[in-house]
Amino acid sequence: MKLKKGISLIDQHDQNGFWGNKFGGSFIPETLKKPIEDLTNEFKKLRKDKKFIKKRNFYFKNYIGTPTSFVKLNNLSNHLGGAQIWAKVVSEANGGAHKIYNATVHALICKAMGKKYIVGDTGAGYAGKMLSMAAKKFGLKCKIFMGAKDIKRQKPNCDAMKKNGAEIVPVYSGSQTLVDAVSECMRYWVSNCDNTHMCVGSTVGPNIFVKICGWSTAQISRELKVQLKSKFKKIPNKIKLINCVGGGSSAYGFWSEFIDYDKKQIELIGVEAGGPKKSKLHAAPLSRGAKLGILHGAAAYCCQNNEGQINETESISAGLDYPSVSPIHCFLKDTKRARYTYATDEDALNAYQLVTKLENINPSLEPSHAFAEAIKIAPKLSKDTIIIVNSCGDAKKDRDILRERLGKK
Amino acid sequence: MASLINQAFKKAKSENRPALLTYTVAGDNTKKKSLEILKSISNYADICELGFPHNTPIADGGQIQTSAYRAINNGIKINDVFSVAKDFKKSKKTKPIILMGYYNMIFQYNENKFIEKCKNVKVDGLIVVDLPYPENKKFSNKCKRKGINFIQLVSPTTSPNRLKKIIKDSHDMIYYISMLSTTGGKLKVVPKKILERYSKIKNQNKSKNVVIGFGITEKTIKSLKKADGLVVGSAICKEISNSIKKRQNPVTNVTNIVKRLKKKIT
């Protein structure tokens, strides 16, 4: 299994949609074959269409508000000693998280295909909130599928979705979290694919959804590359890009421009959700050695039992609380280009407290997992090492959980 | 020699009616009960589909989901599914049985081992919901070599060109999904339209047995009796749920439904 240079990772799959002959594909019911084929053809056309790219760039700039800032966290760096810690503050994007890139692109594709309805899944509620925003912006009717447990724990985002005129469909099956929301959303699409467009909220699902999402979030690393050159005059020699990984959309977006670099120069570190310290449940298929399995239309490492039943997961962070992961991250793992580890709920909470005490940023529980790893490794690294954390979401949505766990705010 | 599946369609044809296919989930609501149900309904059904339950069924509606979750919660394992099939075939040697489920279960069991096991317990056919054509070519050939029917699905969204290829690569039976829906949806297309599309499939190769499924209940079954076969699943699973709720014997209640369904198409 080998990565190719000079070709975007989202395009390094074979004709059946598999990365490294093994990950991804499109394991879908017959009814979805045609809509997925149509979407694949449309996307192929649009991404080469100069007018469409111009439109995308226009909305990225004027609606999402790119570029998001790239800042040094001086206090945190000094406190820890060792490596310099920087943050790419993607949570400055309109809506408060990276999910707006994928949502905006899907809304534009939906318009281009002449469909009036758009549906999507959500865990932390950011994918849902952003899709509801984009739907409102582009005049589309929007339905969001969300696990009943997540609706309870991410209320601020649910309020936002409703305010944007979207209908939230609560999902009561299974563990009542993201995995069930994705299933229910796919079922809805099976029944309504003639007039409805589906947006998968991360780089998961059938091949085409992995590609569209990765193509959208790649904006993050395009910006970062420019920002690195302007701050350091060239790409520095020792960089570590740390990102949380649930489905893996922000991590792919954060890394995509840097995958061709030697890993000695730019190390890619993905941090999964290890769950509560004392629990056996987690949402860390890559770092805790889950087997290859098929979930939601894609082959990827997946938390499951011997029989192939999907395991329940547990994480304080709804956005990372998913049993499987993007096939492109499986590919990056097996080619050893990226390294994956996990942080527990407690690690993430501690990291959140330290970062917000010392710095003027407010990372949500998802990127707090990435900060936990940065805090862990920074003291052991040299001063000329540049750690960059993708602070990809804002903690406003975590208000209730933080109050309960930390007794404040 | 013709497969048991082919023979079942032939027999129904000779009686001037469509074949009746039932779907139940192995282990719903217990392993023992599901075998009893299967044996009892097979007195009226021509072909029995037996689901191996998965906890993330992306193409199933509420009724079948409920059955699948119930079976899994009651501890059903894939080897139990095989043993239900095996026991069934011991007493009903000529009644065809088709296993139906999602690909991850087969993948974890190992494709070759799964097919071998199917052969050993005398399973006649396989439906894998999320392994579409052409990705299923290799798997379906393996099935064919072991004398197991791999059943291709086609839907209203299947393009004419694709349809041609699928029919060409199909075995004895083709499953036409009546409408854009998960299982158990309300029939939202008029029967005339469904039969029109059905004829387009059937006319491409008259030797293939084409069945219609999704949305078929006691109310709708009669209107589609022109087809080679009709599949009823959710209506049966729903009856199992109702029986449990009312503390009645699901075996009797489900058998009665299947009896009535049969009567409507005879």
XYZ file of C-alpha atoms in Angstrom:
675
model
C 0.000 0.000 0.000
C 1.521 3.268 -1.108
C 0.583 6.926 -1.302
C 1.053 8.694 -4.614
C 2.654 12.099 -4.786
C 1.209 15.013 -6.674
C -2.337 13.635 -6.614
C -4.875 14.751 -4.093
C -5.565 11.951 -1.610
C -9.290 12.054 -2.315
C -8.496 11.002 -5.895
C -6.134 8.149 -5.066
C -8.818 5.445 -5.177
C -9.349 2.727 -7.773
C -12.315 2.502 -10.148
C -14.452 0.796 -7.512
C -13.761 3.606 -5.080
C -11.224 1.858 -2.859
C -8.178 3.505 -1.364
C -5.222 1.138 -1.106
C -7.464 -1.606 -2.599
C -9.069 -1.951 0.763
C -10.749 1.115 2.217
C -13.874 2.924 1.053
C -15.973 1.696 -1.857
C -19.730 2.112 -2.090
C -21.645 -0.554 -0.206
C -25.117 0.756 -0.891
C -28.601 -0.530 -1.620
C -29.462 -0.754 -5.313
C -31.874 2.175 -5.084
C -29.008 4.546 -4.259
C -26.778 3.429 -7.140
C -28.299 5.859 -9.588
C -28.451 8.945 -7.330
C -24.868 8.290 -6.279
C -23.784 7.891 -9.878
C -25.539 11.161 -10.746
C -23.873 12.927 -7.840
C -20.493 11.506 -8.806
C -20.845 12.775 -12.366
C -22.083 16.165 -11.235
C -19.205 16.611 -8.819
C -16.689 15.530 -11.448
C -18.075 18.202 -13.741
C -18.411 20.954 -11.150
C -14.935 20.701 -9.710
C -13.538 21.411 -13.174
C -15.990 24.197 -13.818
C -14.304 27.585 -13.420
C -17.595 29.315 -12.730
C -18.417 26.888 -9.956
C -14.981 27.276 -8.370
C -15.380 31.033 -8.534
C -18.723 30.751 -6.808
C -17.302 28.460 -4.134
C -14.417 30.815 -3.479
C -16.793 33.748 -3.318
C -18.897 32.095 -0.601
C -15.856 30.777 1.238
C -14.553 34.322 1.454
C -17.698 36.353 1.928
C -19.970 33.921 3.684
C -17.678 31.603 5.645
C -15.095 34.303 6.212
C -11.839 32.712 5.175
C -8.997 32.766 5.934
C -9.367 31.899 9.599
C -6.505 33.082 11.732
C -3.266 31.306 12.544
C -1.933 32.337 15.938
C 0.859 31.477 18.321
C -0.265 30.382 21.768
C 2.532 32.104 23.679
C 1.260 31.503 27.188
C 0.594 27.827 26.613
C 3.995 27.389 24.936
C 5.786 29.127 27.806
C 3.824 27.231 30.388
C 4.715 23.865 28.919
C 8.264 24.666 27.788
C 9.577 22.890 24.718
C 7.853 23.152 21.372
C 6.045 26.259 20.157
C 2.316 25.731 20.079
C 0.220 27.403 17.425
C -3.438 27.169 16.602
C -5.333 27.396 13.356
C -8.514 28.923 14.675
C -10.978 27.345 12.253
C -13.755 27.927 14.792
C -13.752 31.557 13.583
C -15.513 30.363 10.435
C -19.139 31.379 10.155
C -21.161 29.164 12.482
C -18.206 28.247 14.662
C -16.690 25.141 13.080
C -15.148 23.595 9.953
C -18.432 21.865 9.092
C -19.510 25.002 7.227
C -17.151 24.204 4.308
C -18.769 20.863 3.500
C -22.262 22.211 4.144
C -21.770 25.163 1.798
C -20.377 22.987 -0.989
C -23.242 20.492 -0.622
C -25.800 23.284 -0.761
C -24.164 24.585 -3.945
C -24.176 21.102 -5.484
C -27.802 20.603 -4.461
C -28.691 23.851 -6.239
C -26.701 22.881 -9.307
C -28.564 19.568 -9.485
C -31.892 21.329 -9.300
C -32.978 19.674 -6.045
C -34.974 21.646 -3.509
C -34.555 19.499 -0.431
C -31.401 18.744 1.483
C -30.953 16.320 4.369
C -28.022 15.606 6.624
C -26.845 13.850 9.746
C -25.245 15.405 12.768
C -23.545 14.351 15.988
C -22.265 17.406 17.824
C -24.859 19.381 15.969
C -22.325 21.438 14.025
C -22.827 19.598 10.748
C -26.553 20.053 11.229
C -26.319 23.671 12.235
C -24.095 24.515 9.273
C -26.276 22.631 6.832
C -29.310 24.472 8.151
C -27.434 27.767 7.709
C -26.360 26.944 4.184
C -29.853 25.695 3.331
C -31.341 28.954 4.534
C -28.759 30.956 2.638
C -29.456 29.131 -0.628
C -33.202 28.709 -0.207
C -33.341 24.956 0.348
C -35.675 22.982 2.593
C -33.650 21.183 5.222
C -34.084 18.159 7.498
C -31.460 17.130 10.036
C -31.243 13.664 11.556
C -29.828 13.614 15.056
C -29.628 11.003 17.803
C -31.957 11.681 20.723
C -29.030 11.520 23.156
C -27.140 14.138 21.150
C -30.177 16.416 20.954
C -30.129 16.525 24.723
C -26.419 17.169 25.124
C -25.926 19.696 22.322
C -28.905 21.931 22.832
C -27.368 25.236 21.681
C -26.761 23.807 18.206
C -30.290 22.390 18.061
C -31.685 25.808 18.884
C -29.649 27.248 16.037
C -30.939 24.640 13.581
C -34.522 25.395 14.471
C -33.906 29.101 14.191
C -32.619 28.522 10.681
C -35.882 26.825 9.801
C -34.603 23.263 9.656
C -36.589 20.331 10.921
C -34.714 18.155 13.418
C -35.676 14.504 13.185
C -34.809 12.753 16.456
C -33.463 9.223 16.090
C -34.328 6.814 18.877
C -32.836 3.593 17.509
C -29.637 1.950 18.788
C -27.364 4.148 20.890
C -29.260 7.300 19.830
C -26.058 9.001 18.669
C -24.331 9.868 15.393
C -24.139 6.302 14.075
C -27.915 5.979 14.261
C -28.439 9.444 12.818
C -26.354 8.544 9.764
C -28.301 5.287 9.283
C -31.636 7.049 9.555
C -30.537 9.802 7.181
C -29.479 7.199 4.616
C -32.827 5.430 4.996
C -34.588 8.710 4.410
C -32.519 9.278 1.297
C -33.339 5.789 -0.019
C -37.013 6.774 0.176
C -36.676 10.313 -1.193
C -33.659 10.338 -3.483
C -35.679 11.555 -6.465
C -36.044 15.098 -5.148
C -33.674 15.248 -2.191
C -29.945 15.722 -1.906
C -28.079 14.085 0.964
C -25.106 15.652 2.695
C -22.951 13.300 4.743
C -21.451 15.384 7.539
C -17.910 14.034 7.412
C -15.389 12.217 5.213
C -17.315 8.979 5.697
C -20.006 7.080 3.802
C -19.961 5.958 0.175
C -16.873 7.043 -1.804
C -18.360 10.184 -3.343
C -19.250 11.684 0.039
C -15.710 11.177 1.291
C -14.472 13.028 -1.783
C -16.873 15.960 -1.633
C -16.254 16.534 2.059
C -12.466 16.273 1.703
C -12.523 18.606 -1.268
C -14.439 21.134 0.831
C -12.406 21.081 4.045
C -9.099 21.142 2.122
C -9.542 24.913 2.201
C -8.113 24.810 5.755
C -4.699 23.543 4.691
C -4.551 25.768 1.622
C -4.864 28.731 3.957
C -2.411 27.316 6.445
C 0.227 26.815 3.794
C 0.053 30.478 2.823
C 0.043 31.538 6.467
C 3.077 29.378 7.289
C 5.041 30.890 4.424
C 4.140 34.383 5.464
C 4.995 33.870 9.178
C 8.172 31.807 8.693
C 9.210 32.837 5.144
C 9.215 29.137 4.235
C 7.661 25.922 5.474
C 9.546 25.209 8.723
C 11.612 22.037 9.128
C 9.868 20.539 12.122
C 6.111 20.718 12.132
C 3.507 18.595 13.875
C -0.066 18.986 12.739
C -2.396 17.741 15.453
C -6.092 17.251 14.810
C -8.940 15.395 16.448
C -10.453 12.555 14.410
C -14.059 11.430 14.574
C -15.132 10.895 10.987
C -11.985 12.763 10.033
C -13.156 15.705 7.930
C -11.317 18.462 9.748
C -8.129 16.377 10.006
C -8.137 15.657 6.290
C -8.799 19.305 5.541
C -5.993 20.381 7.846
C -3.490 17.937 6.344
C -4.329 17.616 2.667
C -1.743 20.125 1.373
C 0.969 18.578 3.528
C 0.601 14.869 2.837
C 3.317 14.921 0.145
C 5.889 16.282 2.604
C 8.300 13.930 4.331
C 6.910 12.905 7.693
C 10.205 13.863 9.335
C 9.443 17.426 8.323
C 5.687 17.451 8.811
C 4.245 14.857 11.134
C 0.489 14.292 11.020
C -1.068 13.285 14.327
C -4.707 12.298 14.657
C -6.339 12.125 18.073
C -9.411 9.953 18.537
C -11.916 9.840 21.361
C -10.749 7.399 24.021
C -13.979 7.732 26.008
C -14.227 7.870 29.785
C -11.067 6.682 31.523
C -12.719 3.775 33.281
C -15.001 2.721 30.450
C -14.293 -0.033 27.961
C -16.263 1.865 25.372
C -14.485 4.342 23.132
C -14.688 5.826 19.655
C -11.100 5.197 18.623
C -11.055 2.591 15.839
C -7.660 3.613 14.437
C -5.601 3.940 17.595
C -7.161 1.037 19.443
C -6.823 -1.498 16.654
C -10.392 -2.064 15.454
C -10.928 -4.508 12.592
C -11.869 -3.621 9.062
C -15.629 -3.552 8.598
C -18.381 -2.114 6.463
C -20.508 0.650 7.903
C -22.635 3.253 6.149
C -21.448 2.275 2.719
C -17.693 2.225 3.288
C -15.044 -0.266 4.328
C -12.964 1.156 7.159
C -11.632 0.264 10.583
C -14.679 0.030 12.756
C -15.530 -0.698 16.389
C -17.514 -3.919 16.149
C -17.814 -7.367 17.678
C -16.615 -10.633 16.105
C -19.919 -11.089 14.350
C -19.884 -7.712 12.647
C -22.430 -5.983 14.862
C -21.406 -2.358 15.327
C -20.333 -1.524 18.875
C -21.786 1.249 20.929
C -19.296 4.014 21.484
C -18.873 6.478 24.273
C -17.275 9.896 24.318
C -17.869 13.196 26.012
C -17.537 14.706 22.579
C -20.577 14.055 20.403
C -18.641 15.031 17.277
C -16.127 12.230 17.767
C -18.608 9.680 19.045
C -18.665 7.463 15.933
C -17.612 3.793 15.694
C -15.951 4.025 12.305
C -13.701 6.539 10.579
C -12.906 7.875 7.148
C -11.380 5.369 4.711
C -8.752 7.976 3.847
C -7.556 7.990 7.441
C -7.338 4.196 7.357
C -5.218 4.618 4.241
C -3.002 7.227 5.964
C -2.637 4.895 8.930
C -1.674 1.808 6.940
C 0.783 3.744 4.775
C 2.180 5.103 8.056
C 1.937 8.678 6.803
C -0.115 9.717 9.827
C 0.080 8.598 13.422
C -3.100 8.064 15.423
C -3.566 8.142 19.143
C -6.417 8.872 21.521
C -7.279 11.124 24.448
C -9.775 10.231 27.160
C -12.726 12.378 28.218
C -10.724 13.467 31.240
C -7.654 14.343 29.125
C -9.843 16.486 26.890
C -11.477 18.281 29.814
C -8.099 18.986 31.412
C -6.777 20.288 28.125
C -9.835 22.481 27.712
C -9.279 23.991 31.151
C -5.593 24.665 30.629
C -6.005 26.168 27.166
C -8.892 28.423 28.124
C -7.124 29.529 31.287
C -3.988 30.590 29.436
C -5.243 31.624 26.017
C -7.968 33.656 24.476
C -9.501 30.791 22.486
C -12.402 28.534 23.341
C -11.962 25.134 21.685
C -14.899 22.720 21.849
C -14.500 19.248 23.318
C -13.510 17.804 19.924
C -10.338 19.884 19.374
C -9.695 19.683 23.121
C -8.734 16.073 22.365
C -6.086 17.398 19.963
C -4.891 19.938 22.532
C -4.518 17.106 25.054
C -1.970 15.439 22.774
C -0.179 18.738 22.137
C 0.087 19.357 25.875
C 1.400 15.839 26.350
C 4.187 15.976 23.770
C 5.203 19.657 23.728
C 7.449 19.611 26.836
C 9.589 16.855 25.326
C 10.185 18.692 22.047
C 12.753 21.266 20.978
C 12.004 25.000 20.790
C 12.214 24.988 17.009
C 9.445 22.419 16.709
C 6.177 23.961 15.580
C 3.093 22.213 16.884
C -0.078 23.376 15.184
C -3.444 22.375 16.551
C -6.574 22.715 14.480
C -9.017 24.396 16.826
C -11.844 23.344 14.590
C -14.870 24.029 16.770
C -16.106 26.518 19.328
C -17.129 25.377 22.834
C -20.356 27.351 22.935
C -22.250 24.195 22.057
C -20.642 22.362 25.003
C -21.978 24.850 27.545
C -24.163 22.301 29.378
C -21.568 19.511 29.478
C -18.843 21.858 30.698
C -21.101 23.225 33.388
C -21.928 19.736 34.541
C -18.380 18.395 34.456
C -16.420 21.449 35.524
C -19.068 23.282 37.460
C -18.640 26.626 35.756
C -19.592 28.909 32.867
C -31.495 -30.401 -12.146
C -33.509 -27.253 -11.589
C -32.898 -25.458 -8.314
C -35.514 -25.681 -5.568
C -36.141 -21.982 -6.117
C -36.929 -22.583 -9.776
C -39.141 -25.527 -8.903
C -41.089 -23.434 -6.396
C -41.860 -20.832 -9.085
C -42.814 -23.554 -11.530
C -45.232 -25.085 -9.093
C -46.882 -21.733 -8.384
C -47.150 -21.050 -12.096
C -48.817 -24.406 -12.660
C -51.377 -23.365 -10.071
C -51.827 -20.098 -11.906
C -50.711 -17.833 -9.068
C -47.603 -15.965 -8.003
C -45.213 -17.573 -5.562
C -45.546 -16.274 -2.021
C -42.276 -15.336 -0.348
C -42.094 -14.527 3.344
C -39.404 -12.740 5.297
C -38.764 -13.291 8.974
C -35.731 -12.558 11.097
C -33.837 -15.487 12.591
C -34.032 -15.281 16.363
C -37.162 -13.134 16.428
C -38.250 -13.268 19.100
C -36.193 -16.280 20.170
C -34.201 -18.839 18.245
C -36.747 -21.558 19.007
C -39.777 -19.405 18.187
C -38.309 -18.208 14.918
C -37.829 -21.818 13.819
C -41.390 -22.665 14.809
C -42.690 -19.664 12.878
C -40.642 -20.613 9.845
C -41.850 -24.206 9.851
C -45.442 -23.203 10.323
C -45.617 -20.474 7.672
C -43.793 -22.616 5.155
C -46.982 -24.676 4.864
C -48.364 -21.693 2.936
C -45.320 -19.836 1.681
C -43.472 -21.081 -1.391
C -40.086 -19.642 -0.514
C -38.897 -18.492 2.919
C -36.470 -15.637 3.336
C -34.641 -15.682 6.632
C -32.917 -12.490 7.774
C -29.635 -12.573 9.656
C -29.999 -9.508 11.833
C -27.602 -6.579 11.776
C -27.729 -3.655 14.183
C -27.091 -0.980 11.538
C -29.549 -1.882 8.784
C -29.458 1.069 6.396
C -32.233 -0.095 4.077
C -34.791 -1.378 6.553
C -37.753 0.440 7.962
C -39.062 0.371 11.522
C -40.763 -3.031 11.558
C -37.787 -5.048 10.396
C -35.404 -2.947 12.496
C -37.478 -3.806 15.552
C -37.359 -7.506 14.703
C -33.608 -7.374 14.108
C -32.874 -5.509 17.368
C -35.130 -7.920 19.261
C -33.278 -10.928 17.861
C -29.861 -9.435 18.615
C -30.920 -8.482 22.138
C -32.045 -12.050 22.633
C -28.530 -13.156 21.836
C -28.841 -14.537 18.315
C -25.466 -15.198 16.687
C -24.716 -15.925 13.061
C -24.149 -19.619 13.842
C -27.606 -19.722 15.420
C -28.984 -18.405 12.133
C -27.322 -21.281 10.325
C -28.646 -23.752 12.834
C -32.212 -22.419 12.396
C -31.804 -22.832 8.643
C -30.373 -26.313 9.070
C -33.157 -27.506 11.383
C -35.718 -26.048 9.035
C -34.289 -27.849 6.042
C -34.166 -31.129 7.938
C -37.940 -31.213 8.167
C -38.746 -29.253 4.999
C -36.310 -30.672 2.507
C -37.861 -29.263 -0.635
C -38.809 -25.825 0.677
C -36.311 -23.248 -0.561
C -34.769 -20.940 1.982
C -32.981 -17.686 1.222
C -30.731 -15.942 3.721
C -30.852 -12.170 3.632
C -28.730 -9.549 5.343
C -25.938 -7.005 5.232
C -22.466 -7.553 3.885
C -20.465 -6.798 7.037
C -21.791 -9.952 8.670
C -20.572 -12.032 5.726
C -17.294 -10.154 5.557
C -16.542 -10.792 9.247
C -17.485 -14.463 8.917
C -15.294 -14.683 5.807
C -16.924 -14.839 2.376
C -15.746 -18.333 1.484
C -16.553 -19.803 4.865
C -19.985 -18.174 4.761
C -20.834 -19.647 1.372
C -19.466 -23.044 2.396
C -21.602 -22.961 5.516
C -24.662 -22.000 3.452
C -24.035 -24.983 1.261
C -23.636 -27.332 4.209
C -26.912 -26.323 5.807
C -28.631 -26.403 2.392
C -29.428 -22.722 2.025
C -30.796 -22.182 -1.486
C -30.145 -18.504 -2.030
C -28.620 -15.303 -0.688
C -29.660 -11.654 -0.760
C -27.086 -9.105 0.333
C -28.722 -5.726 0.625
C -25.633 -3.522 0.482
C -23.546 -5.421 -2.039
C -24.841 -4.084 -5.350
C -23.897 -4.952 -8.903
C -21.128 -4.880 -10.216
C -19.310 -4.989 -6.876
C -21.074 -8.283 -6.149
C -19.836 -10.056 -9.304
C -17.063 -12.000 -7.613
C -19.237 -12.973 -4.696
C -22.155 -13.995 -6.860
C -19.888 -16.202 -8.998
C -18.592 -17.906 -5.896
C -22.190 -18.577 -4.863
C -23.024 -19.980 -8.256
C -20.102 -22.377 -8.127
C -21.451 -23.763 -4.864
C -24.960 -24.086 -6.264
C -26.361 -21.182 -4.302
C -28.580 -18.615 -5.958
C -27.323 -15.064 -5.564
C -30.340 -12.840 -5.920
C -29.829 -9.513 -7.641
C -31.954 -6.543 -6.665
C -33.256 -3.967 -9.109
C -35.158 -0.812 -8.272
C -37.113 1.968 -9.974
C -33.858 3.948 -10.159
C -31.973 1.210 -12.017
C -31.135 2.551 -15.481
C -32.104 0.480 -18.567
C -28.485 -0.146 -19.451
C -27.631 -1.276 -15.966
C -30.766 -3.401 -15.827
C -29.667 -5.305 -18.911
C -26.305 -6.116 -17.355
C -27.790 -7.134 -14.028
C -30.291 -9.461 -15.655
C -27.554 -11.010 -17.730
C -25.514 -11.758 -14.616
C -28.439 -12.878 -12.469
C -29.227 -16.432 -11.471
C -32.751 -17.886 -11.147
C -34.433 -15.038 -9.343
C -34.484 -11.248 -9.494
C -35.922 -9.064 -6.768
C -37.676 -5.905 -7.941
C -37.998 -3.181 -5.304
C -41.437 -1.680 -5.946
C -40.679 1.922 -4.999
C -38.186 4.333 -3.497
C -38.448 3.257 0.099
C -36.979 1.274 2.898
C -38.746 -1.974 3.738
C -42.178 -1.568 5.249
C -43.037 1.701 3.588
C -46.554 2.421 2.465
C -47.056 1.548 -1.194
C -46.763 4.984 -2.779
C -46.769 3.932 -6.422
C -49.921 2.648 -8.096
C -49.836 -1.114 -8.771
C -50.349 -0.523 -12.497
C -47.125 1.457 -12.648
C -45.246 -1.158 -10.658
C -46.463 -3.901 -12.979
C -45.467 -1.860 -16.024
C -41.909 -1.658 -14.764
C -42.077 -5.284 -13.740
C -42.984 -6.272 -17.304
C -40.023 -4.345 -18.660
C -37.759 -6.463 -16.505
C -39.582 -9.700 -17.150
C -39.642 -9.201 -20.923
C -35.878 -8.999 -21.126
C -35.531 -12.630 -20.155
C -38.651 -14.668 -19.548
C -36.721 -17.519 -17.957
C -35.851 -15.398 -14.912
C -38.255 -15.380 -12.005
C -38.958 -11.798 -11.029
C -40.473 -11.080 -7.633
C -41.786 -7.795 -6.281
C -41.157 -6.674 -2.727
C -41.490 -3.600 -0.447
C -44.884 -2.278 0.603
C -46.742 -5.548 0.140
C -49.456 -6.231 2.693
C -52.788 -7.976 2.907
C -54.274 -4.859 1.360
C -51.953 -4.555 -1.621
C -50.962 -8.114 -2.494
C -53.887 -8.902 -4.752
C -53.247 -5.981 -7.047
C -49.805 -7.319 -7.935
C -50.638 -10.974 -8.452
C -49.469 -10.918 -12.049
C -45.873 -11.108 -10.860
C -43.871 -14.339 -10.651
C -43.618 -13.875 -6.935
C -44.449 -11.464 -4.112
C -42.467 -10.863 -0.942
C -44.046 -9.958 2.387
C -41.712 -9.002 5.225
C -42.580 -6.000 7.340
C -46.246 -6.966 7.656
C -45.122 -10.257 9.191
C -42.528 -8.671 11.483
C -45.181 -6.217 12.621
C -47.470 -9.096 13.531
C -44.720 -10.652 15.642
C -44.320 -7.346 17.496
C -48.083 -7.080 18.014
C -48.376 -10.646 19.237
C -45.646 -10.112 21.796
C -47.323 -6.932 22.953
C -50.649 -8.666 23.341
C -49.022 -11.731 24.927
C -50.368 -13.944 22.181
C -48.590 -16.732 20.359
C -46.757 -15.219 17.367
C -46.649 -18.609 15.627
C -50.434 -18.810 15.343
C -50.923 -15.156 14.481
C -48.202 -15.024 11.846
C -49.375 -18.273 10.297
C -52.868 -16.831 10.017
C -51.572 -13.770 8.177
C -49.586 -15.882 5.742
C -52.616 -18.096 5.202
C -54.719 -15.042 4.364
C -52.041 -13.639 2.072
C -51.916 -16.901 0.185
C -55.684 -16.977 -0.166
C -55.690 -13.504 -1.690
C -53.445 -14.558 -4.563
C -54.888 -17.999 -5.185
